[in-house]
Short mmCIF file of C-alpha atoms in Angstrom, two decimals:
data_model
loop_
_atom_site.label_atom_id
_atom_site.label_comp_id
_atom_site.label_asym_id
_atom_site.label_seq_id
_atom_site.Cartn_x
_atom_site.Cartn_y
_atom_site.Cartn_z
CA UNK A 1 91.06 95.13 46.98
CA UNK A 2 89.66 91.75 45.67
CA UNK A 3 91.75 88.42 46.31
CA UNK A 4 94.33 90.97 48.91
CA UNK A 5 95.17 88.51 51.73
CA UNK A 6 93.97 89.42 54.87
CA UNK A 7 96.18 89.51 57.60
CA UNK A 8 95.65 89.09 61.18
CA UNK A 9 97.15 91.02 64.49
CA UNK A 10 100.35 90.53 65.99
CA UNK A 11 101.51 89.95 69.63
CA UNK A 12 102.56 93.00 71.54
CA UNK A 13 105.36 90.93 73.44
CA UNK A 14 108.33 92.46 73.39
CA UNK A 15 110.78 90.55 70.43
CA UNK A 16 113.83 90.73 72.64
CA UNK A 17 114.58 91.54 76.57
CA UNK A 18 114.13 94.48 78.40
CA UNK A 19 117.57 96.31 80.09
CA UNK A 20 116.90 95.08 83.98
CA UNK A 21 117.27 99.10 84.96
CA UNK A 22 114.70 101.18 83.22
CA UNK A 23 115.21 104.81 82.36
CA UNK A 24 113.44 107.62 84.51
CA UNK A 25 111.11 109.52 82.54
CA UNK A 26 111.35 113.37 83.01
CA UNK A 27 111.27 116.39 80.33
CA UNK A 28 114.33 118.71 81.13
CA UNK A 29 115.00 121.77 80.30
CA UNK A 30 117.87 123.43 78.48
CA UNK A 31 117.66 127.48 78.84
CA UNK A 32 118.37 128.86 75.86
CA UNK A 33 119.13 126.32 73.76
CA UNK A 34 117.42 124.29 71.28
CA UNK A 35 118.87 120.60 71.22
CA UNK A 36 117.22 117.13 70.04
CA UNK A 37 118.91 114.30 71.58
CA UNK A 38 118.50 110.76 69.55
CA UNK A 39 115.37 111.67 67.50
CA UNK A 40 114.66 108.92 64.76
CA UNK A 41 115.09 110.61 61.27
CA UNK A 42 111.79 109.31 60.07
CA UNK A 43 108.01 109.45 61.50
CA UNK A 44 107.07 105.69 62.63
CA UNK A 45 103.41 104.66 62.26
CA UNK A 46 102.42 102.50 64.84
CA UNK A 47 105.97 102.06 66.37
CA UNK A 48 106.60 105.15 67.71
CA UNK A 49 110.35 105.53 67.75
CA UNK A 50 113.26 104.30 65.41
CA UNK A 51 113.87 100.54 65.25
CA UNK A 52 116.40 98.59 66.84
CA UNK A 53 118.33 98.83 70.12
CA UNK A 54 117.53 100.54 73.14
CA UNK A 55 115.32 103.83 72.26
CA UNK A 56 116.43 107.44 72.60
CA UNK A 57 114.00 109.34 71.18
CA UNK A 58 113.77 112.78 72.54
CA UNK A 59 112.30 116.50 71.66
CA UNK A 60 113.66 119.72 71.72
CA UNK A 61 111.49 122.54 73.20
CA UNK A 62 111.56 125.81 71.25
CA UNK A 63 110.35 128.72 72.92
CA UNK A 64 110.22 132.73 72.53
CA UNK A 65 112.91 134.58 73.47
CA UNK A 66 111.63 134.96 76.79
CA UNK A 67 110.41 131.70 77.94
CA UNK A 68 112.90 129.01 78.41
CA UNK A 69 113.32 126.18 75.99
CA UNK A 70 112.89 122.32 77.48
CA UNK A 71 113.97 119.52 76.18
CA UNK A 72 111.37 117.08 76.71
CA UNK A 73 112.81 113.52 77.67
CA UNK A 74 111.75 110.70 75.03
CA UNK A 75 111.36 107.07 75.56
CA UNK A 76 114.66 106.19 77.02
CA UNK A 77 116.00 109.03 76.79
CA UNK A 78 115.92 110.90 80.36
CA UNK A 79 117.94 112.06 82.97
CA UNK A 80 121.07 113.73 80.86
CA UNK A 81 123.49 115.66 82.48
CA UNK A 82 124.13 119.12 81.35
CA UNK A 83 127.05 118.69 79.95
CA UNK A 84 125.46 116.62 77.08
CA UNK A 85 123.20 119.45 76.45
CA UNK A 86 124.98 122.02 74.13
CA UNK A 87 124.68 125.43 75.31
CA UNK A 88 122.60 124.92 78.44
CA UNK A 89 121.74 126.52 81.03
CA UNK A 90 119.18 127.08 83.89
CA UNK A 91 117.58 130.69 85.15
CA UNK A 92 116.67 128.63 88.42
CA UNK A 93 118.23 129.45 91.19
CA UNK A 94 121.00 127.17 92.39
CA UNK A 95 120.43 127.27 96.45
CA UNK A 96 117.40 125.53 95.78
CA UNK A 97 116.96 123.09 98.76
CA UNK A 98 118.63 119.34 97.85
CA UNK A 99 115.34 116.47 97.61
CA UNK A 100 115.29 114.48 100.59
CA UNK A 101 113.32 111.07 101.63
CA UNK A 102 109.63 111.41 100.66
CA UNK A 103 107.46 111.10 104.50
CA UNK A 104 104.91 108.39 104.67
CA UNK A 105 102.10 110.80 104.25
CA UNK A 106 103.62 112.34 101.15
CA UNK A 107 103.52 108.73 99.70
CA UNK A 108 99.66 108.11 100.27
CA UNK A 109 97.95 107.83 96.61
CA UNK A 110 101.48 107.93 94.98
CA UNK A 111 102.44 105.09 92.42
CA UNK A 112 105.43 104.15 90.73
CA UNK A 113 104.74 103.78 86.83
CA UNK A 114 107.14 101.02 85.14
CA UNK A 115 106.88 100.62 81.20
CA UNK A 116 107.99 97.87 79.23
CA UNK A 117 108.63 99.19 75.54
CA UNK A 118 108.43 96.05 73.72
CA UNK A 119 109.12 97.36 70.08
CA UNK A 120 112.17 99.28 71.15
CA UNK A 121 113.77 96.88 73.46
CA UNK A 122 113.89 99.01 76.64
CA UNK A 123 111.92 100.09 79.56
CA UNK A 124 111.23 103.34 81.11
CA UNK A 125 109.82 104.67 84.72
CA UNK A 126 108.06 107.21 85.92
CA UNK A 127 105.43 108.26 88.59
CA UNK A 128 101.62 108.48 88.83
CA UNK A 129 98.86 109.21 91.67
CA UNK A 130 95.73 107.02 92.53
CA UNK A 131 92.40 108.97 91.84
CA UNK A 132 89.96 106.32 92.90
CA UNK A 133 90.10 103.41 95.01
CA UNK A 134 89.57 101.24 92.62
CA UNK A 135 92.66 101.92 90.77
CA UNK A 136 92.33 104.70 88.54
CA UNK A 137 95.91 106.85 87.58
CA UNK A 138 96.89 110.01 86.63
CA UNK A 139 100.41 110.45 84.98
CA UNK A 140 101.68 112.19 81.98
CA UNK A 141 101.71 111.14 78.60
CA UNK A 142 105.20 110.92 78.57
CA UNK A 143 105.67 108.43 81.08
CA UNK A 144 103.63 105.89 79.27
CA UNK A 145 104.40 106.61 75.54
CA UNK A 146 105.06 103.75 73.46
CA UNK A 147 104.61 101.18 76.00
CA UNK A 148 103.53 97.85 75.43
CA UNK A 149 102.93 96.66 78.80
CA UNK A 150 102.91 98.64 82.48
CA UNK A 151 103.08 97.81 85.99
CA UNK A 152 102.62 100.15 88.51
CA UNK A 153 103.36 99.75 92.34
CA UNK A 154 101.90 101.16 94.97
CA UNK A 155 104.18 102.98 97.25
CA UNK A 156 102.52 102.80 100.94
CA UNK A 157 101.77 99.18 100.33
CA UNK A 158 104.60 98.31 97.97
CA UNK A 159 101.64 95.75 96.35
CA UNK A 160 102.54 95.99 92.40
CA UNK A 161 99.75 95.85 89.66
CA UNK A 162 99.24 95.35 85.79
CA UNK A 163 97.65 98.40 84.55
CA UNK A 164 96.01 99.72 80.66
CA UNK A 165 96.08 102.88 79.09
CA UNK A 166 92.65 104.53 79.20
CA UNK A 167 93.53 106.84 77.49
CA UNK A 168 95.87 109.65 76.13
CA UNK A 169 95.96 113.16 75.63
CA UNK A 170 99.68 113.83 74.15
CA UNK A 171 98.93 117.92 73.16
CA UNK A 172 98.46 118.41 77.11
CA UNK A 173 100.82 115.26 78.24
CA UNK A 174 98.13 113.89 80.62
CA UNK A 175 97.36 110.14 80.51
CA UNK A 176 94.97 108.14 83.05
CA UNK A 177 95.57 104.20 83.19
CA UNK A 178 93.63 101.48 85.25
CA UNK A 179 94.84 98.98 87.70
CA UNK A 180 93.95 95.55 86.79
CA UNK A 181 92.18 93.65 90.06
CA UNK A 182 92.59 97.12 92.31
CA UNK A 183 90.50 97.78 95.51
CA UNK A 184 90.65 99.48 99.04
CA UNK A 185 93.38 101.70 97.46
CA UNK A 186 94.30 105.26 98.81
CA UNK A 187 94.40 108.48 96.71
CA UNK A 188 95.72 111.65 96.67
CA UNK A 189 93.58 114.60 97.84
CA UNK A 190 94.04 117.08 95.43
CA UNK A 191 93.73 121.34 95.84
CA UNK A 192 92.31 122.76 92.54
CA UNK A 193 92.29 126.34 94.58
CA UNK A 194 94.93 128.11 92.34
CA UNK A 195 98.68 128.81 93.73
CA UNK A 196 100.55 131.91 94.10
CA UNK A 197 104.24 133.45 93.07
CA UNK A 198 105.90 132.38 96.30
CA UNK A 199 103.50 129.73 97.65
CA UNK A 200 105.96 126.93 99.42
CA UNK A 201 105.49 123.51 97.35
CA UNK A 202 107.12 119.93 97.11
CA UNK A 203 107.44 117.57 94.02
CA UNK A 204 107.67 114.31 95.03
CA UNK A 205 108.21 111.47 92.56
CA UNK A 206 110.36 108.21 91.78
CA UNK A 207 113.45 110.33 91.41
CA UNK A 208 116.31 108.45 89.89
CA UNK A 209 114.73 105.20 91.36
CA UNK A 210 117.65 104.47 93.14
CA UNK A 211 117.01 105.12 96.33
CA UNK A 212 113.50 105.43 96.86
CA UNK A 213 110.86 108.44 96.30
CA UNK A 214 112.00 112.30 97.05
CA UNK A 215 110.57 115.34 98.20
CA UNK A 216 111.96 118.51 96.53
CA UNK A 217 110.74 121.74 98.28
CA UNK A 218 110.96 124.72 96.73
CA UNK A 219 108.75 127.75 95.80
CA UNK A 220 105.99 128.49 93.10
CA UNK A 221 108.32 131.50 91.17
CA UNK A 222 105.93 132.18 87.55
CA UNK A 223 102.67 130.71 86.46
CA UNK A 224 100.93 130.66 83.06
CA UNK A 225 103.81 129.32 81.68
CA UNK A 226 104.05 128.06 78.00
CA UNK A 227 106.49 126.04 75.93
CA UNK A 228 106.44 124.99 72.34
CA UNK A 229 107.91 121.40 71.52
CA UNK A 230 109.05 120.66 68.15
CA UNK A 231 110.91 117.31 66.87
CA UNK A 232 114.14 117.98 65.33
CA UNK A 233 113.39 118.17 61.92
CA UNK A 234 111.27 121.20 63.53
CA UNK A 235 108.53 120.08 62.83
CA UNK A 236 104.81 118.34 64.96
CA UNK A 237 105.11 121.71 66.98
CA UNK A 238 103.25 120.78 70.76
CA UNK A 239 102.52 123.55 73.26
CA UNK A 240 102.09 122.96 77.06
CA UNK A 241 100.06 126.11 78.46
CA UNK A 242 99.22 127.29 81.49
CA UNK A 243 101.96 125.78 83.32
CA UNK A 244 103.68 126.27 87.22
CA UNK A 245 106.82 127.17 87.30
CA UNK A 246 108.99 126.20 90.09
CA UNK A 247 112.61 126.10 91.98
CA UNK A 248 112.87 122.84 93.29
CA UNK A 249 115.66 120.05 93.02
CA UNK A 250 112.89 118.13 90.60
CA UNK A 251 114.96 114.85 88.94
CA UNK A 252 114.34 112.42 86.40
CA UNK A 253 111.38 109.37 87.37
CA UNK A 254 109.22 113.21 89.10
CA UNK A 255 107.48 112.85 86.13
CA UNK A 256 103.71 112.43 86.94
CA UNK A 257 104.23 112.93 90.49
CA UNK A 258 102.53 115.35 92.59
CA UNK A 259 103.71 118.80 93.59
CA UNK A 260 102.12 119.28 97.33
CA UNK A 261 101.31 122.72 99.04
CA UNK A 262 102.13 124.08 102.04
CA UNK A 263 98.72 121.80 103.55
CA UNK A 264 99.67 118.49 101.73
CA UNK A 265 97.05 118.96 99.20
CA UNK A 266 97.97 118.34 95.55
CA UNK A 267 98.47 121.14 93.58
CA UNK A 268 100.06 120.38 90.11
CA UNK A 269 101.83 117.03 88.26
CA UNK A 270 105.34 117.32 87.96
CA UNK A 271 105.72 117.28 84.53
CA UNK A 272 109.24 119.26 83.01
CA UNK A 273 112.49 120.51 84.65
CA UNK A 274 115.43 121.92 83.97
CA UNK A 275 118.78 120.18 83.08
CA UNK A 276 120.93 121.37 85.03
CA UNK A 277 118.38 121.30 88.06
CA UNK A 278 116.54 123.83 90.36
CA UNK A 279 113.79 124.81 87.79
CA UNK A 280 110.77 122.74 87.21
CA UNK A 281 107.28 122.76 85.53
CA UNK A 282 104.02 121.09 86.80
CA UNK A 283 100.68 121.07 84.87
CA UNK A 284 97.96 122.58 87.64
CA UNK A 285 95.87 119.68 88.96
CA UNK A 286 92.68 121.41 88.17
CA UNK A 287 93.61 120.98 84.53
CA UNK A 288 94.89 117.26 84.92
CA UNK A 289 91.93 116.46 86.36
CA UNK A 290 89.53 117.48 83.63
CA UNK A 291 91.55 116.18 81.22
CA UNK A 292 91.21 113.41 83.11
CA UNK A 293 87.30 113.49 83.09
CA UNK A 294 87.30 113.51 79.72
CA UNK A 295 89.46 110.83 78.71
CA UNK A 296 87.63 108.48 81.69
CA UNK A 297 84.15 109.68 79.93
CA UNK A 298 84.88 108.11 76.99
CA UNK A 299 85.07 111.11 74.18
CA UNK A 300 87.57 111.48 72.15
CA UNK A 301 88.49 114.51 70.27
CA UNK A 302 91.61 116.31 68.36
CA UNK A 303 93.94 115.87 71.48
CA UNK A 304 92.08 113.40 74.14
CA UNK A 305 93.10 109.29 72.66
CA UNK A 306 90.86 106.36 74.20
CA UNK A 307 93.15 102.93 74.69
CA UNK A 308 95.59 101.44 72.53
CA UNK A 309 96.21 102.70 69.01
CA UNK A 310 95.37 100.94 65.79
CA UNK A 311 99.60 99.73 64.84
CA UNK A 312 100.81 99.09 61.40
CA UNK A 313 104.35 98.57 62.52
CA UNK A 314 105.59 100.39 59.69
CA UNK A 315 108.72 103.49 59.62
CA UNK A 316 108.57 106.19 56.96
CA UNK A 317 109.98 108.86 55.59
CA UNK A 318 109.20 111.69 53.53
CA UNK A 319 111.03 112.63 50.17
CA UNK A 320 110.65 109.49 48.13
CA UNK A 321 108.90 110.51 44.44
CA UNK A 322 105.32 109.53 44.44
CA UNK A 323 105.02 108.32 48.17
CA UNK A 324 106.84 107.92 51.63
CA UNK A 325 109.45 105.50 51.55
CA UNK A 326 109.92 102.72 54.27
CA UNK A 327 112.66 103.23 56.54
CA UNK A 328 111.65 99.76 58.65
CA UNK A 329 109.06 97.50 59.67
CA UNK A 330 108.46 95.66 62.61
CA UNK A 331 109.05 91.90 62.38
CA UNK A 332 105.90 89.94 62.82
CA UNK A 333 103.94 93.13 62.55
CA UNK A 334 101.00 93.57 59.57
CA UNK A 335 102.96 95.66 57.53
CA UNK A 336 105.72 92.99 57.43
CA UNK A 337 103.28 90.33 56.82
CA UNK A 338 102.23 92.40 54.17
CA UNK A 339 105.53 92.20 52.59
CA UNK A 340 106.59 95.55 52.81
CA UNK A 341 110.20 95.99 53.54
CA UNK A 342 112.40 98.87 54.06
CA UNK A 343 113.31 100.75 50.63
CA UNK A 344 109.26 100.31 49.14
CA UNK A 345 107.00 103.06 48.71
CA UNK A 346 104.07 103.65 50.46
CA UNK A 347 101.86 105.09 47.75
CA UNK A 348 98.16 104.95 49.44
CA UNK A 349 96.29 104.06 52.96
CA UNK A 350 93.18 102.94 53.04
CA UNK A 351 92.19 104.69 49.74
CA UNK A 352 93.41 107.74 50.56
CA UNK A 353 97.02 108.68 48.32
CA UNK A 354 100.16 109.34 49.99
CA UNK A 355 102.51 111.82 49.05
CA UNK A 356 104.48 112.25 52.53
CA UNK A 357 104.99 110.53 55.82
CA UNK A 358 101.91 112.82 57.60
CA UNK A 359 99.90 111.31 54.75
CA UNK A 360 100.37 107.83 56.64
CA UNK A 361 99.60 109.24 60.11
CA UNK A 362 96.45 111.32 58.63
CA UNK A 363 95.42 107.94 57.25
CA UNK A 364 95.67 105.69 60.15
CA UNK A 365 94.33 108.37 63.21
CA UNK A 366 90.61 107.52 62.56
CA UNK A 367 91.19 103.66 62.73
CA UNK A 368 91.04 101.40 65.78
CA UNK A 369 92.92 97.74 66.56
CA UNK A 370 91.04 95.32 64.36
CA UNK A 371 89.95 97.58 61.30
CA UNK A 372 90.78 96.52 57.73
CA UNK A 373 93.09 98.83 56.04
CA UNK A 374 94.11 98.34 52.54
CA UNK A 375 97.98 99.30 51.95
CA UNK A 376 99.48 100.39 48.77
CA UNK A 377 103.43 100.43 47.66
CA UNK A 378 105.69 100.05 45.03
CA UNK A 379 108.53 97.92 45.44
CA UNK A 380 112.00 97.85 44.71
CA UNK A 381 111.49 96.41 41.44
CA UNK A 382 108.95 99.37 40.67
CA UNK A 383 106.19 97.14 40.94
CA UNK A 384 102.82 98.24 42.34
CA UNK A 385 101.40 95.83 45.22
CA UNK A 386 98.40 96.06 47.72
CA UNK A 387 97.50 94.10 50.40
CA UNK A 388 94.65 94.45 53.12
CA UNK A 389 95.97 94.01 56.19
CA UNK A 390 93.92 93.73 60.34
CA UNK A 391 95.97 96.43 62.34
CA UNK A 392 96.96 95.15 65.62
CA UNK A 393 97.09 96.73 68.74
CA UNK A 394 100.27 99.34 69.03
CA UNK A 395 102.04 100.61 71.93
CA UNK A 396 100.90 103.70 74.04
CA UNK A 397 101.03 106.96 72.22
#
């Protein structure tokens, strides 16, 4: 609109300090039960978890009767015990083999992944594997998600780099990022001949990141696997398909990590597990790696995500009459410099109206850092405003 001021794009530094331990990332699983640990009440647009305090965000996995239901880990939110996860429990077996010391040869190509998440005051860590020398990564989406900044270290050299998302695919939980200044580096060789019920296989990953990377061995027991993920409201429903299933002491910080074969030739990426341990889940590397291709080719499409996404920094909610209300804003952000605060209405995006939260989302998911947006609200007084505002650059998502 005429005479709107037009605002520029905030800093992605992080408003207060990180925790000096970072959560491991890992999706567990709960058999049986359907739980959602910490999940904001309200869908965030370009912060992507509640605000304030140390983030634990987290989704609960619904499944068919038959399949078992995962919880998948959210941004600060992995590694619970099973006795925090009402009614679970885990059809792995429980003589699975305990994870020992990863070999040096099981650490060529493997990367820790390290997240600062700036807007949520936290960090998180998971694991990744080098696919070119130059310092291209494979990890899941999960392991990156709302980051602002990542470093990732190289485990047979111990050398640590800055790294970017290139880009995301969250349906499939497969993100590549690349390593700022990276040469001469080592990958992992990777087996996209498919496995077998009983095939022998290790995950090896940044397991608790206590003491070092682990090897779990264990055995391939189903493949084809599928579990749906809903938030706990129940609803933005995600499937993972075609999944390994396997008994092996898999912890939290596997995430991204490869599962070897019997030949030390990557098979899958460690990706889910159970709870209460001894049953895990690992996307086959044959799919990784053309989702891979595609996100490193540069087209995007109704899952696959290329960079940074455009942030308004603003937390809604559906319900309000004529709009989604604001739950929060992030300080500095262009929604705040907008003026919106928590309480207004969001009435329209960018010309399009708004009658619910997804309206907001639906709005914003063909925009890009630096586009022009104009915002719409009603205040607490009642009063209609509108401002055009420069969306900045958000966190991974």
């Amino acid at each position: 609109m005429a005479g709107a001021p037009v605002l520029g794009p905030v800093s992605e530094t992080a408003e207060a300090p990180a925790p000096s331990n970072p959560t491991r990332r890992k999706r567990t699983a709960a058999i049986g039960s359907l739980v959602a640990l910490g999940l904001a009440a309200s869908a965030v647009f370009g912060v992507q978890t509640a605000l304030g305090g140390t983030a634990t965000a987290a989704r609960a996995i619904a499944a068919p009767a038959s399949d078992p239901a995962v919880v998948f880990g959210g941004r600060g939110g992995y590694g619970w015990g099973p006795g925090t996860l009402p009614g679970s429990g885990s059809t792995g077996s429980s003589t699975v083999a305990a994870a020992t010391e990863a070999t040096a040869d099981q650490l060529v190509g493997v990367v820790d992944v390290t997240t600062v998440l700036g807007y949520e005051n936290g960090e998180a860590a998971g694991t990744g594997m080098v696919l070119t020398s130059d310092g291209e990564v494979l990890t899941n989406n999960h392991v990156v998600e709302g980051a602002t900044s990542i470093t990732v270290t190289v485990l047979s050299t111990g050398v640590s780099y800055e790294a970017t998302v290139v880009g995301t695919d969250p349906t499939d939980d497969v993100a590549v990022l690349q390593l700022s200044d990276a040469s001469g580096l080592d990958t992992v060789q990777a087996d996209d001949d498919a496995v077998a019920v009983g095939d022998a296989v290790t995950a090896v990953g940044n397991a608790g990141g206590a003491a070092g990377t682990s090897a779990a061995a264990g055995t391939v027991t189903a493949l084809d696997q599928s579990i749906t993920a809903t938030d706990e409201s129940g609803q933005d429903a995600e499937q993972l398909t075609g999944l390994i299933e396997i008994a092996a002491d898999v912890e939290a910080g596997d995430s991204g990590g490869p599962l070897y074969d019997a030949e030390g030739e990557v098979v899958g990426m460690d990706t889910a597990a159970s709870s209460t341990g001894g049953q895990a889940y690992a996307i086959p590397i044959a799919t990784a790696l053309s989702i891979a291709e595609q996100i490193t080719s540069g087209v995007d499409d109704e899952t696959v995500h290329q960079g940074y996404p455009a942030f308004l920094g603003v937390s809604v909610q559906s319900g309000a009459t004529g709009g989604a209300a604001v739950a929060g804003v992030v300080a500095g952000g262009p929604a705040d410099q907008a003026g919106l605060t928590a309480g207004d209405v969001v009435t329209a995006v960018g010309g399009s109206t708004v009658t619910a939260a997804e309206d907001v989302s639906a709005a914003l998911a063909g925009l890009d850092p630096g586009d022009e947006v104009t915002v719409t609200w009603t205040d607490a007084t009642g009063r209609s405003q509108t401002a055009t505002v420069t969306l900045a650059t958000g966190p991974a998502d």
